[in-house]
Short mmCIF file of C-alpha atoms in Angstrom, two decimals:
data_model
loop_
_atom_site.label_atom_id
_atom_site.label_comp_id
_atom_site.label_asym_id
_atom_site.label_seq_id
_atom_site.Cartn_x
_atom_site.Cartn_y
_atom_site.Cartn_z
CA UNK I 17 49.48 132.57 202.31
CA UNK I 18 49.77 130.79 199.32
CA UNK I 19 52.71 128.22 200.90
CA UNK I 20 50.63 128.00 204.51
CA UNK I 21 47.78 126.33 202.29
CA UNK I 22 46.58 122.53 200.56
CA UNK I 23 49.49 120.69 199.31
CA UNK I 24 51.47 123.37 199.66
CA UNK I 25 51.73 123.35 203.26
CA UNK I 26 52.60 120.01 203.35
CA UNK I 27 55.58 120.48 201.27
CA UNK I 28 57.20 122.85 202.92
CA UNK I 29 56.90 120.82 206.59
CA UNK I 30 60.25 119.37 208.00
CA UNK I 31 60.50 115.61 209.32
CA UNK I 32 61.57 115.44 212.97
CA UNK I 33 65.21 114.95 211.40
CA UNK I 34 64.90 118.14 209.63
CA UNK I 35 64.50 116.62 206.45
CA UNK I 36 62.15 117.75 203.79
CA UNK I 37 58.81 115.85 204.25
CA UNK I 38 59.10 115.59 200.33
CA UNK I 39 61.42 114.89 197.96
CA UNK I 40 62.13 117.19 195.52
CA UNK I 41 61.30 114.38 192.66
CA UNK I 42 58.01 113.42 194.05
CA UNK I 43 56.64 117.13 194.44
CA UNK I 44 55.23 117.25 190.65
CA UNK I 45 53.58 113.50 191.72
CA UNK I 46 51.32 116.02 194.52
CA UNK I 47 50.39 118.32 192.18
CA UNK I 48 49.51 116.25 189.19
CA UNK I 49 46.78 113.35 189.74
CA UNK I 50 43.84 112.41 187.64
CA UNK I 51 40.76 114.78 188.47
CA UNK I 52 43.23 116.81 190.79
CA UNK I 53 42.57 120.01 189.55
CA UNK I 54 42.59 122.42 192.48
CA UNK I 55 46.00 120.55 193.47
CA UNK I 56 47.15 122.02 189.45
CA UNK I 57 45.33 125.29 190.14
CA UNK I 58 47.69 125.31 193.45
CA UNK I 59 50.53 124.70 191.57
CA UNK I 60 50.16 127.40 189.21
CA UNK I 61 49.44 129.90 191.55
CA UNK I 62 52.48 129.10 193.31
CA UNK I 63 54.72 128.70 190.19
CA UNK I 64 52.93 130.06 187.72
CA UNK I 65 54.88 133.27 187.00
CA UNK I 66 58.27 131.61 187.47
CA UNK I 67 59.46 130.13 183.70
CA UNK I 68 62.29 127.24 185.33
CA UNK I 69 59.29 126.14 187.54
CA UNK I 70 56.98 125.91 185.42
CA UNK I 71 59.65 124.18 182.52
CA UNK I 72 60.60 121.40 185.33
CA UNK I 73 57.16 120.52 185.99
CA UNK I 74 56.47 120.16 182.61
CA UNK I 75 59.01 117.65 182.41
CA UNK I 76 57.81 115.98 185.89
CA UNK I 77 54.36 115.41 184.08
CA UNK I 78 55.84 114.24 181.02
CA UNK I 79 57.84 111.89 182.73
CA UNK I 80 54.34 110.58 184.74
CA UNK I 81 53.43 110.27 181.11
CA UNK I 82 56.75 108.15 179.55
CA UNK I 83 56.11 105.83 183.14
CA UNK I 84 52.66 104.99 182.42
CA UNK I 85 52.38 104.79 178.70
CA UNK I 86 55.24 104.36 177.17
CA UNK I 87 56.19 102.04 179.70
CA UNK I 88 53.72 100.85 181.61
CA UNK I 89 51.37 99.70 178.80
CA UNK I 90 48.51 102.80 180.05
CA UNK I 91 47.20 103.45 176.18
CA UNK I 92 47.14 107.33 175.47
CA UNK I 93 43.65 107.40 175.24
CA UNK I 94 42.87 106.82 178.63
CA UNK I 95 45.98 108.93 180.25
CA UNK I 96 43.72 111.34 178.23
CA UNK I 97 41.18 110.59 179.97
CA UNK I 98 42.41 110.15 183.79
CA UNK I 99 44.69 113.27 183.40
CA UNK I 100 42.53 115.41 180.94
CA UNK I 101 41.01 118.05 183.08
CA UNK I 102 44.25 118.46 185.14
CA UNK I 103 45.85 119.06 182.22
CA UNK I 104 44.00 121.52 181.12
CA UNK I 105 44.66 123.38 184.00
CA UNK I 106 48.39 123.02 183.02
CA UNK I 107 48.26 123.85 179.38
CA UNK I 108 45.71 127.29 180.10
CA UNK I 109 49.28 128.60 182.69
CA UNK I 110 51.19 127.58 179.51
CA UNK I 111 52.73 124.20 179.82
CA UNK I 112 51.05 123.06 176.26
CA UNK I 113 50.98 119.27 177.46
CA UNK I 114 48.64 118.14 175.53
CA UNK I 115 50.05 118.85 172.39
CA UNK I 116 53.39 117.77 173.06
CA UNK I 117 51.89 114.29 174.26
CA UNK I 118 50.07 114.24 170.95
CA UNK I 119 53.24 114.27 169.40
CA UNK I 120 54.48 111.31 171.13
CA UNK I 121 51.78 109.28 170.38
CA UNK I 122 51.66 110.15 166.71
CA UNK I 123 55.48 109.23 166.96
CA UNK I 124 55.33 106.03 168.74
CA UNK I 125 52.40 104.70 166.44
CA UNK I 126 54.74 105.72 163.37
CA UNK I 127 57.32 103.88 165.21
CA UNK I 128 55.16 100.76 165.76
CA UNK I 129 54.11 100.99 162.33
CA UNK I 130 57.64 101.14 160.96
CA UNK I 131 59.06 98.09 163.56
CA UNK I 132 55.67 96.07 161.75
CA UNK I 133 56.74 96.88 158.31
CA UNK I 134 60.36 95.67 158.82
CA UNK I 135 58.85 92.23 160.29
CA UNK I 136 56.95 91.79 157.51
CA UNK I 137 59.28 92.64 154.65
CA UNK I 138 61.28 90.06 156.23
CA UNK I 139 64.65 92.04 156.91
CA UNK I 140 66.34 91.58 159.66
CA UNK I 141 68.03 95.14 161.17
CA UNK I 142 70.67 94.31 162.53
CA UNK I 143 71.46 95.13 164.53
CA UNK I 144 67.57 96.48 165.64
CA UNK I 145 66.59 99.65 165.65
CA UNK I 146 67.43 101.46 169.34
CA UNK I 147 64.32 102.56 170.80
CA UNK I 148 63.44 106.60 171.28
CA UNK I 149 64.98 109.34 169.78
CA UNK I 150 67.64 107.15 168.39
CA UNK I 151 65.35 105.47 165.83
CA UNK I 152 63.70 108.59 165.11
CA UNK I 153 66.81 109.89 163.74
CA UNK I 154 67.87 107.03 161.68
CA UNK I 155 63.61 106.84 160.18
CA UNK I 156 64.63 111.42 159.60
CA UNK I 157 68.22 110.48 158.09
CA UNK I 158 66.43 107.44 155.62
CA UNK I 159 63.78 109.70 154.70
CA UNK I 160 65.99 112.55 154.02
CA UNK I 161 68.71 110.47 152.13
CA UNK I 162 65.85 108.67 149.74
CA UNK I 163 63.25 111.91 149.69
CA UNK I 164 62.59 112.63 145.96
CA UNK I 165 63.15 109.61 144.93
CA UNK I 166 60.70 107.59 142.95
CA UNK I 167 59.48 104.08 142.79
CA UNK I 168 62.43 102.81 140.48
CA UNK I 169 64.94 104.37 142.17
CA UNK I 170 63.80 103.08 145.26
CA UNK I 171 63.71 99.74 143.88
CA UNK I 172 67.43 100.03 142.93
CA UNK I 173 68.91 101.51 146.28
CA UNK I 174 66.85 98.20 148.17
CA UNK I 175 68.62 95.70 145.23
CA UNK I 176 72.10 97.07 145.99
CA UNK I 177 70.98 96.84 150.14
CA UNK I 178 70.24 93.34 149.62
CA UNK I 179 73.51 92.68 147.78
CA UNK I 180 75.75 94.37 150.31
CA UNK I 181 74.08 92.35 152.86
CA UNK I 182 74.34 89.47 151.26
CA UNK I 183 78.15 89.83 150.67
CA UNK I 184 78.51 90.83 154.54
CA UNK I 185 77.01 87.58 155.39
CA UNK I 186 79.04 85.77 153.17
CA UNK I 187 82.18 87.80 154.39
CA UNK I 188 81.04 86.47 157.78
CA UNK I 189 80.52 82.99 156.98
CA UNK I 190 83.95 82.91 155.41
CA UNK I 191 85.64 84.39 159.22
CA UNK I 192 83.83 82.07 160.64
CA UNK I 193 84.50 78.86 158.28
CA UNK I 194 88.22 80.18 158.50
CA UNK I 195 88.29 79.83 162.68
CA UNK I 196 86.62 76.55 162.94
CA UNK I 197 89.03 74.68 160.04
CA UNK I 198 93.03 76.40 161.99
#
């Protein structure tokens, strides 16, 4: 009964070219609206028991979350908001959503943070910082190469920083002087 019924049923329907009616990416987008919670309480009942399920449309709703926040300027607070209840639903079967888009915030505002810091200082990365997981490794390796450290020591490593970049730009000056005089 449970696939005969709500969103379900339409799922499972055929197109008159016996094609799924839909596609196997958009499914999470049915269950997974703001204030849709009996379409979440659906999808738990149907899933709910079955761990690869419930682990894809996990990452379904996470990606609805990386689409409208990350990159479609949505602030967290009011995903939050539009998606909280639903959510709910999803974190009570298991999924733990919430906290795992907590982290992401907390990361991409320590991520802002650090992009606003290296404007200001007046360095120029170079080249920049890639965005995502990249840059949170390089921020993990930095903070585990200078952790311990204190002021003084700190001030040293950024002295001998500056001077290395300050020889590669002369190094590159000099190629480039060299190929403009032949």
């Amino acid at each position: 009964p449970r696939f005969k019924e709500g969103v379900n049923a339409n799922l499972f329907k055929k197109t008159n070219i016996n094609e799924g009616r839909v596609r196997p990416e958009d499914v999470i987008t049915k269950y997974f609206n703001p204030n849709a919670e009996s379409e979440a309480r659906q999808f738990v009942s149907l899933f709910g028991k079955n761990a690869e399920a419930m682990k894809i449309g996990r990452a379904g709703i996470e990606d609805i979350y990386r689409k409208k926040v990350a990159q479609g300027g949505m602030s967290h607070a009011n995903f939050m908001k539009d998606y909280g209840r639903t959510i709910d639903i999803y974190d009570n079967a298991g999924m733990n959503l919430r906290q795992r888009f907590d982290v992401i915030n907390k990361d991409a505002q320590r991520l802002a943070k650090i992009e606003d810091m290296a404007k200001a200082s007046g360095n120029k990365l170079s080249p920049a910082l890639p965005p995502g997981s990249n840059a949170l490794a390089v921020e993990k390796r930095i903070t585990d190469l200078t952790n311990g450290l204190d002021q003084r020591q700190l001030t040293a490593i950024n002295s001998v920083r500056d001077d290395l970049a300050r020889e590669a730009e002369y190094l590159r000056l000099a190629d480039a002087g060299k190929s403009s005089s032949i």
